GROMACS .gro file of C-alpha atoms in nm:
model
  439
    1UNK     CA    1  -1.134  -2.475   1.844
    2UNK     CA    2  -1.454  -2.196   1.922
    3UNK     CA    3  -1.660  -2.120   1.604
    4UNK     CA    4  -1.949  -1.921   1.518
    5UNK     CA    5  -2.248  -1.991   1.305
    6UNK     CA    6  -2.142  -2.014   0.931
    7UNK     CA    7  -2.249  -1.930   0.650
    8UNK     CA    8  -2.377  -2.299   0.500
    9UNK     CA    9  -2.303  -2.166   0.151
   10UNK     CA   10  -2.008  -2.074   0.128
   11UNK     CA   11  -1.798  -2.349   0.422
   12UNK     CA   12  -1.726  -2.618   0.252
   13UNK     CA   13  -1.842  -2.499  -0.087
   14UNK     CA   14  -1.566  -2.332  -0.378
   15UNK     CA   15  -1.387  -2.050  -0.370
   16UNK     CA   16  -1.550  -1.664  -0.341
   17UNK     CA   17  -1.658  -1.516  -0.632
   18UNK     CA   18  -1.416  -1.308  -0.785
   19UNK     CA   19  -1.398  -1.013  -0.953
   20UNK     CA   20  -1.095  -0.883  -1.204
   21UNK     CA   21  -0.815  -1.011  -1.430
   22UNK     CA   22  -0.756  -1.420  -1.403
   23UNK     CA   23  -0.438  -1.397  -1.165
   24UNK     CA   24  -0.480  -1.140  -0.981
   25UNK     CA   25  -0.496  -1.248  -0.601
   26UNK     CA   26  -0.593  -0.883  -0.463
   27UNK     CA   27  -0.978  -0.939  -0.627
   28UNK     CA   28  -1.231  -1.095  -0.473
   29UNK     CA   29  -1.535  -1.015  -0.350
   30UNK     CA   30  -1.714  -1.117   0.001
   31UNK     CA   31  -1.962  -1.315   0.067
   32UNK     CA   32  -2.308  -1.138   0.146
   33UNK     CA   33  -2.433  -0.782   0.166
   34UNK     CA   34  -2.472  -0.696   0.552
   35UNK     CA   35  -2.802  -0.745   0.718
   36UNK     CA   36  -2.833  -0.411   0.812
   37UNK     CA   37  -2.599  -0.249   0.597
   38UNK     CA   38  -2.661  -0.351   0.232
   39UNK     CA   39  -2.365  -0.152   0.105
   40UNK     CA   40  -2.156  -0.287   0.289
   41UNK     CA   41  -2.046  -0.722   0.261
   42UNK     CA   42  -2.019  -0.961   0.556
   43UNK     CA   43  -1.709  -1.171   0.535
   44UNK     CA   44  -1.599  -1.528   0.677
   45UNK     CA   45  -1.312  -1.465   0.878
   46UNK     CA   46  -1.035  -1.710   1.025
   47UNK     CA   47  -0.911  -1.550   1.325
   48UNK     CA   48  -0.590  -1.721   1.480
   49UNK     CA   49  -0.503  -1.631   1.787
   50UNK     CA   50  -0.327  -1.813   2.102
   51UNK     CA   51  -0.514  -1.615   2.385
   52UNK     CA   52  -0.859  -1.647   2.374
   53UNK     CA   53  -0.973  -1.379   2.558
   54UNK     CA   54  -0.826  -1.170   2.290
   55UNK     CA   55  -0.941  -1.348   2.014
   56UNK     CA   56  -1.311  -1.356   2.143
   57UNK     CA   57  -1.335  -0.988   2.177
   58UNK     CA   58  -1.198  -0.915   1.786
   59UNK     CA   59  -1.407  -1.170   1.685
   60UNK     CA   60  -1.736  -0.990   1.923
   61UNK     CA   61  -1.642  -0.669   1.745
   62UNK     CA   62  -1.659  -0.842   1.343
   63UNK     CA   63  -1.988  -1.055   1.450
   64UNK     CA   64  -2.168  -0.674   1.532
   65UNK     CA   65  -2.155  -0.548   1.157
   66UNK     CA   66  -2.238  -0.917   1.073
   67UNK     CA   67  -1.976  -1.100   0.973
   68UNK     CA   68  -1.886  -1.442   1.055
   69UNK     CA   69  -1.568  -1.602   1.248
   70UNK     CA   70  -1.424  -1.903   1.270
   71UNK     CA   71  -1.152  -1.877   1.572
   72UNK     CA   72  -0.876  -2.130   1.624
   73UNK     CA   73  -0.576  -2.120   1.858
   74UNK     CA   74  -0.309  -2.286   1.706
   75UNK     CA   75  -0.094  -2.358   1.375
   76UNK     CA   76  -0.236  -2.659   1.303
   77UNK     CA   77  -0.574  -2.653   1.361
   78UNK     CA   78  -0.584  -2.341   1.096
   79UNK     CA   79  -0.427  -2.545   0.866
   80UNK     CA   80  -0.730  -2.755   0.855
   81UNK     CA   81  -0.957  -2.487   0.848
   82UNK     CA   82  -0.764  -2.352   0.533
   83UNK     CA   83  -0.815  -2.645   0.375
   84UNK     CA   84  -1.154  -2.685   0.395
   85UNK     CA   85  -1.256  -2.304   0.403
   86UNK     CA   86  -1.337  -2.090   0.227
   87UNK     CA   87  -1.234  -1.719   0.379
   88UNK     CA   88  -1.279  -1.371   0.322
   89UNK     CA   89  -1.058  -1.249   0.554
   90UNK     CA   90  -0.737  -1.443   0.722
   91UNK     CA   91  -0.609  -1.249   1.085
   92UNK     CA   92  -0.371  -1.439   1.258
   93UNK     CA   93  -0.088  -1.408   1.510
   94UNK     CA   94   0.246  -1.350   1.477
   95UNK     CA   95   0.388  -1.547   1.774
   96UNK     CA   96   0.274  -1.845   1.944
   97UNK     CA   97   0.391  -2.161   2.091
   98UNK     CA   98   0.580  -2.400   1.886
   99UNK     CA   99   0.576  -2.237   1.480
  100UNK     CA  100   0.450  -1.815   1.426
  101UNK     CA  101   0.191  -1.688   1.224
  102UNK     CA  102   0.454  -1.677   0.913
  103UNK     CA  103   0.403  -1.968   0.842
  104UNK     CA  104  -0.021  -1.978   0.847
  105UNK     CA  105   0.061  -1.663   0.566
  106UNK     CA  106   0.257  -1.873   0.358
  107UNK     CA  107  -0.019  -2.130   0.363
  108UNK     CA  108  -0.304  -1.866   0.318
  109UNK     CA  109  -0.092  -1.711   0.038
  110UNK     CA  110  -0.095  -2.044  -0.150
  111UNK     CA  111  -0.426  -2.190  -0.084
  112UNK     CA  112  -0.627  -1.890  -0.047
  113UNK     CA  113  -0.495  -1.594  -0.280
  114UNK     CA  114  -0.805  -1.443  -0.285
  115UNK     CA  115  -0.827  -1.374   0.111
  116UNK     CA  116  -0.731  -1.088   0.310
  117UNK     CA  117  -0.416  -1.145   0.503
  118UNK     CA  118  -0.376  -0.930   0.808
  119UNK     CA  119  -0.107  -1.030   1.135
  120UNK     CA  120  -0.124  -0.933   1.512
  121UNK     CA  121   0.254  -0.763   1.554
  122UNK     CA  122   0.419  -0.594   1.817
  123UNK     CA  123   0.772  -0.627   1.607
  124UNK     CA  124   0.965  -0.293   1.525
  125UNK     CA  125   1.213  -0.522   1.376
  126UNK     CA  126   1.313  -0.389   1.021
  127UNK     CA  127   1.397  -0.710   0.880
  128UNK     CA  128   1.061  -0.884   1.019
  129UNK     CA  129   0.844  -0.598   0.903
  130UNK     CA  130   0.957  -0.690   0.550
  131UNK     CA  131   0.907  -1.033   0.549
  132UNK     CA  132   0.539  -0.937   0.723
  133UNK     CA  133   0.458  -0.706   0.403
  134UNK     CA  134   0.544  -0.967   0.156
  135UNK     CA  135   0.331  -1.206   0.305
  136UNK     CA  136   0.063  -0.983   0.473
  137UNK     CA  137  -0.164  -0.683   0.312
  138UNK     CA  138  -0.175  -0.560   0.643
  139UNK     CA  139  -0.040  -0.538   1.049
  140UNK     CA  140  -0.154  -0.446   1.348
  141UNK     CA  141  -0.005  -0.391   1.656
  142UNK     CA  142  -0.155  -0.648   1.960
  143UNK     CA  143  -0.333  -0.554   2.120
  144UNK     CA  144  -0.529  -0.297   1.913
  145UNK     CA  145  -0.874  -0.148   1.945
  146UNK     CA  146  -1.139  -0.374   1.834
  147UNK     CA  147  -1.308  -0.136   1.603
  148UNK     CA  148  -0.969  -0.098   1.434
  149UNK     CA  149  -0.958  -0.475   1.273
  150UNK     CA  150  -1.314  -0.406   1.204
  151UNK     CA  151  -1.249  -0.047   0.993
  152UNK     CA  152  -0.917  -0.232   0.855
  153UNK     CA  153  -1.137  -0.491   0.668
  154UNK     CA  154  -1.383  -0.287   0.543
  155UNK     CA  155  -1.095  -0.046   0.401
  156UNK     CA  156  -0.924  -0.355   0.220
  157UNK     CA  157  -1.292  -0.453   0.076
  158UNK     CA  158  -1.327  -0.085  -0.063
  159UNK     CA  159  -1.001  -0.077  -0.191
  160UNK     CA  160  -1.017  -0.450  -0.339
  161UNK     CA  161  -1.372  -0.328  -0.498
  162UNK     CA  162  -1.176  -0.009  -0.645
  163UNK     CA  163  -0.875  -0.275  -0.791
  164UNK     CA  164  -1.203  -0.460  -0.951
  165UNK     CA  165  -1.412  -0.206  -1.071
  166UNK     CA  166  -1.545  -0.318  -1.403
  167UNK     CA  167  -1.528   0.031  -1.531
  168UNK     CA  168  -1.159   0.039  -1.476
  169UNK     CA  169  -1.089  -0.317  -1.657
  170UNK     CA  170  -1.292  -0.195  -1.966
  171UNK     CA  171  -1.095   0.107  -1.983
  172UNK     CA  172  -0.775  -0.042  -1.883
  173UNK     CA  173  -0.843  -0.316  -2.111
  174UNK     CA  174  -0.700  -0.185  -2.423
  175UNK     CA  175  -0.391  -0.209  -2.303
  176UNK     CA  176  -0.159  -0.439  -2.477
  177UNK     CA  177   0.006  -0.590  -2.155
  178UNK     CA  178   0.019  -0.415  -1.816
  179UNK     CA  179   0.386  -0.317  -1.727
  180UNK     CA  180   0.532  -0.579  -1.452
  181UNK     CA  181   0.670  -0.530  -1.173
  182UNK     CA  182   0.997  -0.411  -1.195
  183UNK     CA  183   1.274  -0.731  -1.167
  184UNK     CA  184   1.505  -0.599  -0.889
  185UNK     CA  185   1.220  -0.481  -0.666
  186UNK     CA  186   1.048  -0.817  -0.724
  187UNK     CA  187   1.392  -0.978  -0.637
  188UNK     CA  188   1.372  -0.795  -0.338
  189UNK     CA  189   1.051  -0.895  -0.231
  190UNK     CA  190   1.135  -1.261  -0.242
  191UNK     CA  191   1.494  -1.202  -0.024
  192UNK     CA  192   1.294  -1.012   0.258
  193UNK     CA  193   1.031  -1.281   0.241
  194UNK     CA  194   1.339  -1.535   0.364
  195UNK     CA  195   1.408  -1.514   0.725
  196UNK     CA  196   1.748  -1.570   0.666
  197UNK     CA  197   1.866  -1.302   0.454
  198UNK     CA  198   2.081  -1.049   0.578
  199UNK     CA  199   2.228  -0.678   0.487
  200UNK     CA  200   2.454  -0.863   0.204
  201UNK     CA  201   2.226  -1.085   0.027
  202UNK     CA  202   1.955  -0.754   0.024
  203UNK     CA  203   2.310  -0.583  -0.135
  204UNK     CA  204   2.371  -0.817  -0.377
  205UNK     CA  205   2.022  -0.811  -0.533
  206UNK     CA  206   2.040  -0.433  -0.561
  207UNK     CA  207   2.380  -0.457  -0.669
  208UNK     CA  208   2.311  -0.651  -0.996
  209UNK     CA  209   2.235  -0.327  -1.131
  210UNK     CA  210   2.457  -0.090  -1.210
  211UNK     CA  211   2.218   0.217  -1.293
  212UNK     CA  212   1.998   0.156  -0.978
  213UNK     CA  213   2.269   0.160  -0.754
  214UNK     CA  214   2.393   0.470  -0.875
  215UNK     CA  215   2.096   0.650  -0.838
  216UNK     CA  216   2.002   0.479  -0.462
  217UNK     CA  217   2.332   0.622  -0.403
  218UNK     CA  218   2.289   0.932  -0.518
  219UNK     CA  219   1.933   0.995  -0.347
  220UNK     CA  220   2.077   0.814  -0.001
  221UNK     CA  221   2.407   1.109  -0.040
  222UNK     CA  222   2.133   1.380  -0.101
  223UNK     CA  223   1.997   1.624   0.174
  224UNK     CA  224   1.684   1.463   0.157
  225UNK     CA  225   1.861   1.206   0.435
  226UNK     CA  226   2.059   1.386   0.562
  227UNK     CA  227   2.301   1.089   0.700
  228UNK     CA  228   2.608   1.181   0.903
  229UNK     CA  229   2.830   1.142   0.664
  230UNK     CA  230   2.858   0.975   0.302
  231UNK     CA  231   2.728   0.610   0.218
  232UNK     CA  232   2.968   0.450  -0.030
  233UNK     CA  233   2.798   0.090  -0.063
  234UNK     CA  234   2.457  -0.016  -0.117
  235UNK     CA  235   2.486  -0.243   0.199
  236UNK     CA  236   2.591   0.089   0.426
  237UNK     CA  237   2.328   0.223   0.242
  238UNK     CA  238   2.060  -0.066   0.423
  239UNK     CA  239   2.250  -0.047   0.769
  240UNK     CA  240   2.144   0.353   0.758
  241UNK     CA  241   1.799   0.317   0.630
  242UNK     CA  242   1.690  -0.040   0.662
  243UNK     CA  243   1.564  -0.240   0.431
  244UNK     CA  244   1.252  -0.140   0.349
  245UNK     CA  245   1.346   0.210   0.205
  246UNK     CA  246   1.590   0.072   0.024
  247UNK     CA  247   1.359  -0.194  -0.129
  248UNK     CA  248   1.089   0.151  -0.158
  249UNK     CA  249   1.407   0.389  -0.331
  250UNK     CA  250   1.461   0.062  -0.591
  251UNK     CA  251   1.107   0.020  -0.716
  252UNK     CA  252   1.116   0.424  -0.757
  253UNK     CA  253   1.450   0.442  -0.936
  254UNK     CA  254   1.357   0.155  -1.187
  255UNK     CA  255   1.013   0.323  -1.236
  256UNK     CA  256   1.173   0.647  -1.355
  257UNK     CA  257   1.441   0.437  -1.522
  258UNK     CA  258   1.225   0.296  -1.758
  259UNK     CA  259   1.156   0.395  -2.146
  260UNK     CA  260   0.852   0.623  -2.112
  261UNK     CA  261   0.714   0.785  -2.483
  262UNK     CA  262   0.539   1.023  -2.269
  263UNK     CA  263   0.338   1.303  -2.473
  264UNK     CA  264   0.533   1.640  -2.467
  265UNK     CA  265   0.406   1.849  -2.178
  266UNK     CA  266   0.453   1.583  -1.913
  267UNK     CA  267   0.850   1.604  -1.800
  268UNK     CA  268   0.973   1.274  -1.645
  269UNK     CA  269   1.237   1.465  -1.427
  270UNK     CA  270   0.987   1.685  -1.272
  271UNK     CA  271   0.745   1.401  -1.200
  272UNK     CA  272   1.051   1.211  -1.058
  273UNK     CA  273   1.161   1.499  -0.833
  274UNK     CA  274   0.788   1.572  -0.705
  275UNK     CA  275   0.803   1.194  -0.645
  276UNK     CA  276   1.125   1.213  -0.439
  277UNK     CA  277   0.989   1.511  -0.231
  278UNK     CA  278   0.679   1.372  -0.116
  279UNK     CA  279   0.836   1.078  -0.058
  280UNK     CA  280   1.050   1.250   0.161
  281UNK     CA  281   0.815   1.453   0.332
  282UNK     CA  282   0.578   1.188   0.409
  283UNK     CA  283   0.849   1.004   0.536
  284UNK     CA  284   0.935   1.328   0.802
  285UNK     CA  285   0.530   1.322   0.865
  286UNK     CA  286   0.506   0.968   0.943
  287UNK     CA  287   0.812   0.945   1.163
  288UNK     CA  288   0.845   0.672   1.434
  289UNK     CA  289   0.498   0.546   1.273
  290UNK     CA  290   0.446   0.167   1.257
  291UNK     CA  291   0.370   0.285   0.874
  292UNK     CA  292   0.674   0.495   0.803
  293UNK     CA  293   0.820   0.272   0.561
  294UNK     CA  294   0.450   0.272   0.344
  295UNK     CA  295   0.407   0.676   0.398
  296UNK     CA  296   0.751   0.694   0.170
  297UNK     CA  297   0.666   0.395  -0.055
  298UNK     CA  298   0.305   0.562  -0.104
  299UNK     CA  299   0.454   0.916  -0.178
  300UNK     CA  300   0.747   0.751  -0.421
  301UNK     CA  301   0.485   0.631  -0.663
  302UNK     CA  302   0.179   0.803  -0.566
  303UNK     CA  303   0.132   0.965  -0.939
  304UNK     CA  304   0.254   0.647  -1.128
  305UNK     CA  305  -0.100   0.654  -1.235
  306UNK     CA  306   0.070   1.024  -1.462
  307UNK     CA  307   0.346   0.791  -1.622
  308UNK     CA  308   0.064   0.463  -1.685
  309UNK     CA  309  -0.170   0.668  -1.910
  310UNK     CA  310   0.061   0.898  -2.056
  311UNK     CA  311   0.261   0.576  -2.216
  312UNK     CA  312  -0.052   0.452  -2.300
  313UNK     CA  313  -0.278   0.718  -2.382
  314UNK     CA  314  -0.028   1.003  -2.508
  315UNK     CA  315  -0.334   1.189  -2.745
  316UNK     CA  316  -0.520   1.173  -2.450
  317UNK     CA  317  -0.293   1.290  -2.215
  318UNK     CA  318  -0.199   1.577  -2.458
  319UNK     CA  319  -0.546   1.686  -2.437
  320UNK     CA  320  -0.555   1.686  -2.033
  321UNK     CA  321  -0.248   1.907  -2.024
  322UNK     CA  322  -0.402   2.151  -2.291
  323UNK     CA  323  -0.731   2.139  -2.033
  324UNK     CA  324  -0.549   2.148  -1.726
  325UNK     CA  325  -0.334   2.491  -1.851
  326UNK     CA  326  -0.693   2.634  -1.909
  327UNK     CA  327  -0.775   2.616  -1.580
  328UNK     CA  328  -0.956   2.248  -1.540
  329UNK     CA  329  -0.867   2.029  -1.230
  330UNK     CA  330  -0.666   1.733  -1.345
  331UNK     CA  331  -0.801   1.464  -1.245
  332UNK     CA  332  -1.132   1.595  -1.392
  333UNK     CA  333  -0.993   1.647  -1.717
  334UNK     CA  334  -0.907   1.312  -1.684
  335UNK     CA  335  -1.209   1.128  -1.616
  336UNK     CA  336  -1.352   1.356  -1.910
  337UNK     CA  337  -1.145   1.316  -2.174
  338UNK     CA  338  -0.952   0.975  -2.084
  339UNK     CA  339  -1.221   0.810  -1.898
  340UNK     CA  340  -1.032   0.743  -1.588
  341UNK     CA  341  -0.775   0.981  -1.359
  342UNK     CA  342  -0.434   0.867  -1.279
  343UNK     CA  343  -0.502   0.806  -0.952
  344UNK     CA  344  -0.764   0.505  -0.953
  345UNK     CA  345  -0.534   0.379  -1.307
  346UNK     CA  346  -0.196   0.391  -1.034
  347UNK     CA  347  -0.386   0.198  -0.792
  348UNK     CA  348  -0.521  -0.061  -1.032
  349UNK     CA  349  -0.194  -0.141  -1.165
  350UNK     CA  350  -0.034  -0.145  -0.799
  351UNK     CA  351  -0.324  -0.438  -0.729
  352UNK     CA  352  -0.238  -0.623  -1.013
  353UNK     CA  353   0.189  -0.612  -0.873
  354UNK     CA  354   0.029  -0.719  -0.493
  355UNK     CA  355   0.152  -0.420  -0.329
  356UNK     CA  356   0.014  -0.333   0.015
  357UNK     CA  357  -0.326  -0.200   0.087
  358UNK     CA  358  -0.251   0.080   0.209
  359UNK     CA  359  -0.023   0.198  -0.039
  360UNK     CA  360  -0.270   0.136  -0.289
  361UNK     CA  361  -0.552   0.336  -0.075
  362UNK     CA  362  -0.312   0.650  -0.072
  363UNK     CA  363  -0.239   0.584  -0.399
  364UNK     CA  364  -0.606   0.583  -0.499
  365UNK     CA  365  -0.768   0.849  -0.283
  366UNK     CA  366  -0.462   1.090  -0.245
  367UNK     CA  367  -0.650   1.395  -0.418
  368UNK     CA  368  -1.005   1.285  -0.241
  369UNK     CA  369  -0.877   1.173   0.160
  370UNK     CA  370  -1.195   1.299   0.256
  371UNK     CA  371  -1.355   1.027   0.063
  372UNK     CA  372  -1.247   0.751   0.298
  373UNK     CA  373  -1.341   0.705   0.695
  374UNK     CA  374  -1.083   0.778   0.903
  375UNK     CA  375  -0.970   0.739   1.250
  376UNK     CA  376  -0.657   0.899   1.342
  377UNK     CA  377  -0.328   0.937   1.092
  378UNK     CA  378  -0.242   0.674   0.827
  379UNK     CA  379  -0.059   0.603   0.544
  380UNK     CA  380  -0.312   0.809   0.294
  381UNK     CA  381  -0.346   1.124   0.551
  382UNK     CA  382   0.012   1.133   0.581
  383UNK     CA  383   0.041   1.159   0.215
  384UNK     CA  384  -0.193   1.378   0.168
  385UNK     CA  385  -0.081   1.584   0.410
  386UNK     CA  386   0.291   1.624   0.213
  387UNK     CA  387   0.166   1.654  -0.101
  388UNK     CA  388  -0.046   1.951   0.135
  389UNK     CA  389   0.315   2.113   0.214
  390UNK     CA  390   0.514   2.055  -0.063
  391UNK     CA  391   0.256   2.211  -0.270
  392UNK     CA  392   0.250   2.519   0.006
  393UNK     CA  393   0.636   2.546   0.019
  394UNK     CA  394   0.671   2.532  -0.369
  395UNK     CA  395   0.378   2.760  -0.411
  396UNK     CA  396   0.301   2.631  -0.786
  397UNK     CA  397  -0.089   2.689  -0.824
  398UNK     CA  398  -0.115   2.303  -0.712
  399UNK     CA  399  -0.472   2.358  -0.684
  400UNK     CA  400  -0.513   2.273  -0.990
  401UNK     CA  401  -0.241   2.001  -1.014
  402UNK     CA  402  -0.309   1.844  -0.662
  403UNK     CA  403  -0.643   1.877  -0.570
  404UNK     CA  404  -0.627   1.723  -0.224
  405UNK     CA  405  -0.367   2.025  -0.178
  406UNK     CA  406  -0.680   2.254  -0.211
  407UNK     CA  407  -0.863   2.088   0.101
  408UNK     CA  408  -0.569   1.990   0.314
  409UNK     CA  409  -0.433   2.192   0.558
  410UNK     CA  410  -0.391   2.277   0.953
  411UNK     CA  411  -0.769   2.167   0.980
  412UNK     CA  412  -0.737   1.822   0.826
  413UNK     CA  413  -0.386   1.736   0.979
  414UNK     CA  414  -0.513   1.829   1.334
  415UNK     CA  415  -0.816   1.593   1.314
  416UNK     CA  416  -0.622   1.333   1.178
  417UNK     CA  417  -0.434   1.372   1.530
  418UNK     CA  418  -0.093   1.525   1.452
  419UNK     CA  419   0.000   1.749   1.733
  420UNK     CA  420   0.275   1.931   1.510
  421UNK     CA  421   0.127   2.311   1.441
  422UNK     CA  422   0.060   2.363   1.023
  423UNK     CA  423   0.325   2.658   1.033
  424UNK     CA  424   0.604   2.423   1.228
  425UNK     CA  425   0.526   2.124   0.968
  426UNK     CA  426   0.571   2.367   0.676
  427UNK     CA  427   0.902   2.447   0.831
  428UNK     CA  428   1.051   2.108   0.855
  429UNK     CA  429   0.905   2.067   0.516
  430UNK     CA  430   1.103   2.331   0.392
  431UNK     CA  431   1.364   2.203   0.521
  432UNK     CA  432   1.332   1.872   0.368
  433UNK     CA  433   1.328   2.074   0.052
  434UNK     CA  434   1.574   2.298   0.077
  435UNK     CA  435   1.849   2.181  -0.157
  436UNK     CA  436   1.603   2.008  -0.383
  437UNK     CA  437   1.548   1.645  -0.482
  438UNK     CA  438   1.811   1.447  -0.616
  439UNK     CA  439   1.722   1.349  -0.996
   0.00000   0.00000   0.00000
């Protein structure tokens, strides 16, 4: 076992201070402001890794900014350390000798809700990837840059920070009771969690509802898939897409299913179709990305934040549509006359359900991209980016409606390393398009 000078404070002390509702596992706040960066928090990290020649360079690359490792190279010795530590930040391994990283996640999830869970994985496997994001906020693939780990934690602190922000909770608070997350995508969650589910037990959970399988049927039959010829059964339906966008099409169709007294002006269909189409296109953006499966999830639910404070603030809401047809930016009129835009309120309630980080960063930043450092494409530039060219192929004044529309284009999809010309992407877009969503 190699570690690094700790932190006295915090190493055998209680838990990190946290920030948010009681129950809520996303919030929690790091240790210490960074020597030389005081905006930004150093972290105790447990990094578990069986080679440590890889594990000393992450950690080299963490200790720069300031922040603190602990490394350990097997199963059991980081069970020890999770029972007398008190982490930030939890990376381990996937594989290694004898028992994988799974089950130092389950552990972590347990004993340390509070942490930061990211895994080392090369898999491509659809069925591991889902049990990885129902343990994990986050993967990478081994090896990976070392600066990568290092930008990966300080994204997950901003967005935990957003999923905390006082201001949110006090104007969130009102609320009688947060909606939950929906019951067959929660279901879901737990079979892709178990290592040995297969195609029919995922089937079975969808299956228990009637309405949800008829509308994953009709979206996987629509030309948005464009499958070589027609899916009858939900569990043809998972051997075409894999699990994870079927799991992703579930938590959209019982979103959309639900009762929403949504103020007039605001038309569910629409938002579901827009929902469906950016969905669609981020999923043709993010192709044969590691994060293809998030880049549809993201663009399913990106504006749940619209159907959240219309329920809930319909005079409100009213008003913003009345300001918005003036000519006012939405999410301006938002923060004006609601106090908060339906991006940051989607985000906060996707914390509070424990969905991924980076869903909940695109989610939260997908009409300001700009806003947050990156290095290359992602889950929030690929959004961005079709919410970009559905707004272009539609032509509907989305200025106005999508602001990050206004400010993404050829420019910001080139630096975000996308080869594809604009013109060429607007094509395939169109294509995506073409026969409309399925609502």
């Amino acid at each position: 076992m190699v570690h690094t000078k700790r932190l006295p404070e915090r190493r055998r002390g209680a838990e990190p201070p946290r920030r948010g509702f009681p129950g809520v596992p996303l919030v929690m706040a790091p240790s210490a402001p960074l020597p030389n960066h005081p905006e930004r928090l150093a972290a105790q990290v447990l990094l578990i890794d069986d080679e440590p020649d890889h594990a000393e360079v992450m950690a080299d690359a963490l200790r720069k900014p300031g922040h603190v490792c602990t490394i350990v190279h097997s199963v059991s010795e980081a069970m020890e350390e999770l029972r007398l530590g008190a982490f930030d930040v939890i990376v381990t391994d996937l594989r290694m000798p004898g028992v994988d990283g799974v089950q130092v996640l389950k552990e972590a999830r347990e004993h340390r809700p509070g942490a930061i869970r990211i895994v080392f994985s090369g898999s491509t496997d659809d069925q591991q990837t889902a049990r990885l994001l129902s343990l994990a906020q986050q993967y990478l693939n081994k090896p990976c840059e070392p600066g990568r780990l290092e930008q990966m934690i300080e994204r997950c602190f901003a967005t935990q920070m957003l999923i905390g922000d006082d201001a949110i909770r006090e104007r969130l608070g009102g609320i009688r009771a947060l909606p939950p997350l929906p019951r067959t995508y929660s279901k879901l969650q737990t079979v892709l969690a178990d290592e040995r589910a297969d195609m029919k037990a995922i089937a079975r959970v969808v299956e228990s509802d009637a309405a949800i399988v008829a509308k994953i049927l009709q979206v996987v039959n629509s030309a948005f898939f464009r499958l070589p010829r027609r899916v009858s059964s939900v569990e043809q339906a998972v051997t075409h897409l894999g699990a994870c966008a079927i799991r992703d099409l579930v938590l959209g169709a019982e979103l959309f299913q639900a009762q929403h007294r949504l103020p007039p002006g605001i038309d569910p269909q629409e938002l579901q179709r827009h929902a469906y189409a950016v969905g669609c296109v981020a999923r043709m953006v993010g192709r044969g990305k590691p994060f293809a499966d998030d880049c549809f999830l993201a663009g399913l639910i990106h504006d749940i934040g619209r159907l959240l404070l219309g329920n809930e603030f319909p005079d409100e809401t009213a008003q913003v549509i009345a300001a918005v047809r003036g000519g006012e930016n939405l999410t301006q009129a938002e923060n004006r006359i609601i106090g908060i835009d339906h991006a940051r309120a989607g985000a906060y309630l996707l914390g509070v359900w424990g969905l991924s980080y980076d869903v909940i960063e695109a989610v939260a930043h997908h009409h300001a991209p700009q806003m947050v450092k990156q290095d290359g494409l992602d889950v929030l530039a690929t959004v961005s980016i079709a919410i970009a060219l559905v707004a272009e192929v539609e032509a509907k004044g989305a200025s106005r409606l999508d602001p990050a529309a206004a400010h993404v284009g050829a420019e910001y999809a080139a630096a975000a390393g996308l080869d594809t010309p604009w013109d060429t992407l607007l094509e395939q877009a169109a294509a995506v398009l073409a026969d409309g969503a399925p609502v």
